[in-house]
Amino acid sequence: EVQLVQSGAEVKKPGESLKISCKGSGYSFTSYWIGWVRQMPGKGLEWMGLIHPGDSDTRYSPSFQGQVTISADKSISTAYLQWSSLKASDTAIYYCARHGRATGSYFGQGTLVTVSS
Amino acid sequence: DFVLTQTPLSLSVTPGQPASISCKSSESLLHIDGKTYLYWYLQKPGQSPHLLISEVSSRFSGVPERFSGSGSGTDFTLKISRVEAEDVGVYYCMQGIRLPLTFGGGTKVEIK
């Protein structure tokens, strides 16, 4: 059974850094793209970017290029989303998702990030 | 970047009645491999999104037959033949032909 288990909710102050994680199991971690989707309060879904853990090829959506860093550690089947300096506007639920053309995207349970002074 | 435009923004449907959602892409989603990478997802209230349909019209395992997808090129449609109470939520189309992936803006389905 495919599972994506994300790290827990975070409360941070503006300017702080943060790294959240997503551990995959039940499939070959290096055979699928894995990425991050943002959902701001009351809003729709936005792909931020994806990484292929097999070769670390990383693609960012233009809106998120330079704003976040996506990485993966294939030795522990875990993907990461990182901010160096959070803003209040980063408050959102972040979903990790595995994607394959034939299988579509499978989502984790989501991580709520709250940025507030 | 691909832009996916969904209409309507919201639907209020009487149980047992049909519903239809449109998704139009700014570019063709037909890949050189002959497949069209358009997906439909449902996000129920308080839950993560989950896959309903892949490659325009293939229902995912466990998805009821009342859900069907159709279309080609740039124009696609999700139909629910008879809406049930459990179908409430926000429906999203998504293109998978090119990275980064992109979603449509979503269509909220409510029950009258």
XYZ file of C-alpha atoms in Angstrom:
229
model
C 0.000 0.000 0.000
C 1.372 3.387 -1.019
C 1.775 5.746 1.927
C 3.078 9.292 2.192
C 3.456 10.363 5.806
C 4.135 14.024 6.408
C 5.651 15.772 9.407
C 3.415 17.538 11.904
C 1.947 21.027 12.053
C 4.305 23.945 12.565
C 3.883 27.420 14.064
C 6.644 29.835 13.150
C 7.437 33.542 13.241
C 8.153 35.638 10.136
C 11.804 35.416 9.150
C 12.324 31.964 10.645
C 13.438 28.969 8.603
C 11.551 25.693 8.264
C 11.960 22.263 6.692
C 9.014 19.876 6.470
C 9.198 16.254 5.390
C 7.300 13.515 3.603
C 8.250 9.842 3.927
C 7.158 7.465 1.209
C 6.598 3.744 1.586
C 4.931 0.900 -0.264
C 6.512 1.735 -3.620
C 9.876 2.303 -5.290
C 10.753 5.826 -4.066
C 13.201 6.443 -6.909
C 10.744 5.525 -9.661
C 8.261 8.401 -9.294
C 8.342 12.160 -9.141
C 7.414 13.538 -5.736
C 6.430 17.109 -5.096
C 4.648 19.684 -3.023
C 1.252 21.328 -3.384
C 0.224 24.480 -1.517
C -3.316 25.223 -0.387
C -3.741 28.655 1.162
C -6.732 29.137 3.477
C -9.962 28.772 1.503
C -8.113 28.576 -1.804
C -7.314 26.034 -4.513
C -4.395 23.695 -5.098
C -1.075 24.941 -6.494
C 1.862 22.774 -7.520
C 5.067 24.250 -6.115
C 7.490 21.850 -7.719
C 8.637 18.249 -7.990
C 11.817 16.244 -7.647
C 12.776 12.885 -9.125
C 14.638 11.124 -6.299
C 16.362 8.807 -8.756
C 18.519 11.571 -10.252
C 17.531 14.636 -8.160
C 16.116 16.423 -11.225
C 13.998 19.226 -9.714
C 11.383 21.380 -11.416
C 9.801 24.438 -9.812
C 6.655 26.276 -10.779
C 7.591 29.849 -11.763
C 5.741 31.345 -8.783
C 7.830 29.326 -6.327
C 11.263 29.363 -8.010
C 13.723 30.923 -5.578
C 11.157 31.016 -2.757
C 11.523 27.431 -1.516
C 13.876 24.475 -1.879
C 12.697 20.955 -2.674
C 15.033 18.073 -1.925
C 14.966 14.335 -1.320
C 17.032 11.725 0.493
C 16.515 8.457 -1.354
C 18.349 6.478 1.335
C 15.423 7.112 3.695
C 12.687 7.597 1.064
C 11.958 11.122 2.261
C 11.245 14.363 0.432
C 11.594 17.827 1.920
C 10.274 21.340 1.460
C 12.363 24.123 2.914
C 12.074 27.866 3.514
C 14.979 30.090 4.580
C 12.831 33.030 5.678
C 9.121 32.529 6.206
C 6.490 35.185 5.555
C 2.957 35.442 6.883
C 1.752 34.687 3.360
C 3.357 31.228 3.604
C 0.554 30.214 5.986
C -1.081 27.251 4.259
C -1.545 23.508 4.174
C 1.256 21.813 2.253
C 0.621 18.422 0.678
C 3.300 16.159 -0.653
C 2.263 14.071 -3.626
C 3.737 11.258 -5.652
C 3.145 11.574 -9.374
C 3.290 9.140 -12.236
C 1.814 9.712 -15.675
C -0.055 6.416 -15.611
C -1.078 6.608 -11.956
C -1.780 10.264 -11.409
C -0.932 11.923 -8.128
C -1.256 10.369 -4.680
C -1.341 12.830 -1.786
C -0.074 12.773 1.775
C -2.192 13.920 4.701
C -0.977 17.521 4.608
C 1.108 19.701 6.928
C -0.355 22.925 8.290
C 2.200 25.719 8.468
C 1.186 28.847 10.380
C 3.415 31.908 10.221
C 2.470 34.600 12.685
C 4.219 37.150 14.861
C 2.955 27.365 -18.478
C -0.271 25.502 -19.026
C -3.386 27.302 -17.825
C -6.413 25.175 -17.007
C -9.744 27.003 -16.789
C -12.588 25.256 -15.007
C -16.241 26.182 -15.228
C -18.473 26.681 -13.400
C -16.849 27.879 -10.179
C -19.621 26.244 -8.190
C -22.593 23.930 -8.650
C -25.591 23.272 -6.452
C -27.178 19.966 -7.407
C -30.271 18.093 -6.290
C -29.452 14.503 -5.285
C -30.068 12.149 -8.181
C -29.561 14.856 -10.787
C -26.573 15.018 -13.154
C -23.670 17.444 -12.934
C -21.038 18.476 -15.444
C -17.739 20.334 -15.046
C -15.662 21.739 -17.892
C -11.884 22.085 -18.017
C -10.195 23.937 -20.855
C -6.435 23.934 -21.352
C -4.370 26.705 -22.936
C -2.425 24.048 -24.866
C -3.128 20.565 -26.121
C -2.621 17.826 -23.534
C -1.987 15.178 -26.198
C 1.481 13.716 -25.677
C 3.677 12.372 -28.467
C 3.109 8.912 -26.964
C -0.527 9.197 -28.070
C -1.952 9.566 -24.565
C -3.646 12.617 -23.124
C -2.579 13.441 -19.577
C -5.606 15.068 -18.013
C -6.674 14.022 -14.534
C -9.631 14.774 -12.255
C -9.387 14.969 -8.472
C -11.906 15.448 -5.685
C -11.057 17.151 -2.426
C -13.749 16.429 0.139
C -14.094 18.866 3.043
C -11.177 18.534 5.463
C -9.437 15.850 3.402
C -6.522 15.512 1.016
C -7.340 15.422 -2.696
C -7.775 12.009 -4.253
C -7.729 10.770 -7.820
C -10.992 10.089 -9.641
C -9.962 9.820 -13.282
C -6.665 9.576 -15.134
C -5.819 10.026 -18.821
C -9.135 11.783 -19.546
C -11.476 8.849 -18.981
C -9.955 6.013 -16.898
C -11.711 5.710 -13.556
C -9.347 5.016 -10.662
C -9.852 1.872 -8.619
C -12.946 2.118 -6.447
C -14.396 5.204 -8.130
C -18.132 4.745 -8.751
C -19.364 4.321 -12.311
C -21.486 7.477 -12.017
C -18.246 9.431 -12.601
C -17.082 9.695 -16.202
C -14.543 11.776 -18.058
C -14.390 12.743 -21.703
C -12.694 15.134 -24.077
C -9.600 15.571 -26.169
C -6.917 18.081 -27.019
C -7.785 21.126 -24.964
C -11.420 20.564 -23.909
C -12.443 18.125 -21.212
C -15.518 17.301 -19.149
C -16.222 15.475 -15.901
C -19.764 14.189 -15.539
C -21.575 12.780 -12.552
C -24.616 10.909 -13.803
C -26.561 11.047 -10.532
C -25.105 13.158 -7.771
C -25.074 11.702 -4.260
C -24.532 13.468 -0.937
C -21.027 11.984 -0.621
C -19.949 13.728 -3.840
C -19.733 17.173 -2.198
C -16.369 18.865 -2.322
C -14.111 20.667 -4.760
C -13.223 19.063 -8.078
C -9.947 19.883 -9.800
C -8.616 19.035 -13.231
C -4.845 18.711 -13.605
C -2.471 18.459 -16.549
C 0.346 15.929 -16.450
C 1.905 16.372 -19.887
C 4.636 18.755 -18.786
C 6.397 19.657 -15.571
C 5.654 21.540 -13.479
C 2.154 20.119 -13.167
C -0.770 22.522 -12.946
C -4.301 22.402 -11.568
C -7.444 24.124 -12.704
C -8.986 26.590 -10.288
C -11.506 24.109 -8.908
C -15.290 23.661 -8.981
C -17.186 23.454 -5.711
C -20.103 21.005 -5.741
C -22.804 21.355 -3.124
C -26.060 19.511 -2.535
C -29.342 21.411 -2.660
